[in-house]
PDB file of C-alpha atoms and ligand atoms in Angstrom:
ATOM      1  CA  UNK A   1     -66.507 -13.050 -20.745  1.00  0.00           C
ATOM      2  CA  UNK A   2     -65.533  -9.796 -22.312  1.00  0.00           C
ATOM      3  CA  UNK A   3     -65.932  -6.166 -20.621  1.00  0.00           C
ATOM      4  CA  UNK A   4     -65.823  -2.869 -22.288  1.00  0.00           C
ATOM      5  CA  UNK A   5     -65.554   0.805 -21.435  1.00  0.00           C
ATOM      6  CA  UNK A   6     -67.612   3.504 -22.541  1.00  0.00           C
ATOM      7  CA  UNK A   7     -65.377   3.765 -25.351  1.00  0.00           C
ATOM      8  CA  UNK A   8     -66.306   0.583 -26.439  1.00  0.00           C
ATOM      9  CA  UNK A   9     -62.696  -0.586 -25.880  1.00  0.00           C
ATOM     10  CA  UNK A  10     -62.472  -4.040 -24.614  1.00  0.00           C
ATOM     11  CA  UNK A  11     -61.293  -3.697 -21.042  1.00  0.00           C
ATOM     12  CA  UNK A  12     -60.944  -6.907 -19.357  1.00  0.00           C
ATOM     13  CA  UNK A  13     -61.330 -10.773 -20.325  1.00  0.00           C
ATOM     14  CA  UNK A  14     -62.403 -13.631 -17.965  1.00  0.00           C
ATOM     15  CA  UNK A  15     -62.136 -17.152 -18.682  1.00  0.00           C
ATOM     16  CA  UNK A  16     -65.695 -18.620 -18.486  1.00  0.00           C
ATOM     17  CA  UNK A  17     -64.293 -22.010 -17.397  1.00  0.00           C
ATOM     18  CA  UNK A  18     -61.788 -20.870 -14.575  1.00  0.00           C
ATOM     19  CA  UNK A  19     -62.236 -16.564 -13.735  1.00  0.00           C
ATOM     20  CA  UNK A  20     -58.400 -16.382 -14.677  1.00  0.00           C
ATOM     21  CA  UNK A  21     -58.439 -12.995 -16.074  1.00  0.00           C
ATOM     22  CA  UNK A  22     -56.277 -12.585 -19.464  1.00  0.00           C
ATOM     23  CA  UNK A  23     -53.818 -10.820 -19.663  1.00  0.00           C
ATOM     24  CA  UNK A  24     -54.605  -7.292 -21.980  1.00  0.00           C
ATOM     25  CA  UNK A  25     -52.696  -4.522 -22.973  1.00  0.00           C
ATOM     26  CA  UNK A  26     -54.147  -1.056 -24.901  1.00  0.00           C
ATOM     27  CA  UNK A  27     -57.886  -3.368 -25.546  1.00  0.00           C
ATOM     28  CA  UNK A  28     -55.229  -6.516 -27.493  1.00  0.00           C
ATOM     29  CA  UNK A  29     -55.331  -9.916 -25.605  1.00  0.00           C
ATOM     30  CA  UNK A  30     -51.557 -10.939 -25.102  1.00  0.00           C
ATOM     31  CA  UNK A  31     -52.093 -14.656 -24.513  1.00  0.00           C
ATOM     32  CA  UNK A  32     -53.499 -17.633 -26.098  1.00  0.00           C
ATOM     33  CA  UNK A  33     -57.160 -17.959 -25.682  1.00  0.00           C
ATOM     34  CA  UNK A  34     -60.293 -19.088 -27.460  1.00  0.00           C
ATOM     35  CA  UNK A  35     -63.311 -16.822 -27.868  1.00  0.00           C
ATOM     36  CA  UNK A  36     -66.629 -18.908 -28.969  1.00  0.00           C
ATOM     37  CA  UNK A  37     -69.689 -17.491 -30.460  1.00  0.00           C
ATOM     38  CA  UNK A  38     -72.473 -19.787 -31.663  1.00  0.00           C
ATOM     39  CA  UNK A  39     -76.221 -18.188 -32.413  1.00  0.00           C
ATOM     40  CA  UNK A  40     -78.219 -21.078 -32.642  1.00  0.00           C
ATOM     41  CA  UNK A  41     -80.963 -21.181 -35.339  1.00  0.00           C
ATOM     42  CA  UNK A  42     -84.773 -22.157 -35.360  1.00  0.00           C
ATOM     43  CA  UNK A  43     -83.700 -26.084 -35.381  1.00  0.00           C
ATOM     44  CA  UNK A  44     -82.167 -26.021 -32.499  1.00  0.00           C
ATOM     45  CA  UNK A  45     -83.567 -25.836 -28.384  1.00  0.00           C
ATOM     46  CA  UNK A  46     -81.983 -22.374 -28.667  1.00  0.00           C
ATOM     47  CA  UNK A  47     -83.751 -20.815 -31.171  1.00  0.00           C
ATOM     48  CA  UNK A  48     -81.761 -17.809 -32.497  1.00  0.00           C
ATOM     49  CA  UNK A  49     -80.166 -17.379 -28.995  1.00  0.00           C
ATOM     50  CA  UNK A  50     -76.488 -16.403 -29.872  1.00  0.00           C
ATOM     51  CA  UNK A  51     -73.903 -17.865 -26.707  1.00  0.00           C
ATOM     52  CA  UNK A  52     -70.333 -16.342 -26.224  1.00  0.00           C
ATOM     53  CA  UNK A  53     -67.744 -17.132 -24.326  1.00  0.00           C
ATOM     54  CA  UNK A  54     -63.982 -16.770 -23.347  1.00  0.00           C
ATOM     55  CA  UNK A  55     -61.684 -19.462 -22.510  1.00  0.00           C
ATOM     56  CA  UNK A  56     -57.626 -19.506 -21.353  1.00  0.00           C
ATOM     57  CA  UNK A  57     -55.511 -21.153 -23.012  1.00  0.00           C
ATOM     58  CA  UNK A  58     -55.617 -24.488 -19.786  1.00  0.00           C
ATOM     59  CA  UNK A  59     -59.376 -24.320 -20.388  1.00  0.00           C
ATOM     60  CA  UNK A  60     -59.398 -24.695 -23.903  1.00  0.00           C
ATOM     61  CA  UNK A  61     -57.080 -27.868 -23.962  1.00  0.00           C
ATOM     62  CA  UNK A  62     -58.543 -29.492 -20.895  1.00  0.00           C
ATOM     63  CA  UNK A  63     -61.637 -29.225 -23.274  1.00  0.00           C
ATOM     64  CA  UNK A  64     -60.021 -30.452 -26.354  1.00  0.00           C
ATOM     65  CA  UNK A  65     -58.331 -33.374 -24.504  1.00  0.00           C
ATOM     66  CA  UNK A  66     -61.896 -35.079 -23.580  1.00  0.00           C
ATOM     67  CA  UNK A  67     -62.806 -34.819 -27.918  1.00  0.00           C
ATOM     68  CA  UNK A  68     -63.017 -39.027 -28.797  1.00  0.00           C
ATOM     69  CA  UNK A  69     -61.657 -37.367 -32.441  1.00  0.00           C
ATOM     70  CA  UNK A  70     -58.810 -34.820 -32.295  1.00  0.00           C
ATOM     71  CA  UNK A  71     -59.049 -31.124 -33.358  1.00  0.00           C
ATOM     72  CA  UNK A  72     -58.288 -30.333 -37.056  1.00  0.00           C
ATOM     73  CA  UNK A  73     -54.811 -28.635 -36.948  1.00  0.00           C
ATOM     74  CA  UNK A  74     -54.282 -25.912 -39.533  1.00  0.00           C
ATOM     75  CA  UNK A  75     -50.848 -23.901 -39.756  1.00  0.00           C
ATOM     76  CA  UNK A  76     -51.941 -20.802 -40.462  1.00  0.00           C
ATOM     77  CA  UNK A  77     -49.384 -18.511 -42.903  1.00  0.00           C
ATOM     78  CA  UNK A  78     -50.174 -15.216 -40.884  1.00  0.00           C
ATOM     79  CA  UNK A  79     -51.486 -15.302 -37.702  1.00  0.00           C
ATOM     80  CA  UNK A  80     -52.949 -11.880 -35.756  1.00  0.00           C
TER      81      UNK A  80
HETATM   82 ZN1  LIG B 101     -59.547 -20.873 -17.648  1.00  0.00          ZN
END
């Protein structure tokens, strides 16, 4: 969950899963984290409803660990 100022710069960021808030420096998130966004489209029980969330870094492999298939694993040449 993401908060911004009037400024539009992004203030704080919760963990969805946990309330851990992330650490942030000058609106840039200084830890690993996963930010989902899904709008789901007319087929779906969500029609066109878009869903965000934040997780930490614990969330998001306590997630990944219940998967019956592993996550693909890409090594990415530049990372931001
Ligand atoms: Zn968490």
């Amino acid at each position: 969950m993401r908060q911004y100022n009037e400024e539009n710069q992004l203030e704080k960021v919760i963990c969805n899963q946990c309330k851990k808030e992330l650490k942030l420096e000058n609106g840039i998130l200084k830890e690993g984290h996963f930010e989902g966004k899904q709008t789901f489209g007319y087929f779906s029980d969500k029609d066109g409803m878009t869903h965000k969330f934040d997780l930490c870094e614990d969330c998001y492999n306590k997630l990944i660990q219940n998967f019956e298939m592993p996550v693909e694993e890409i090594e990415e040449k530049e990372i931001f």
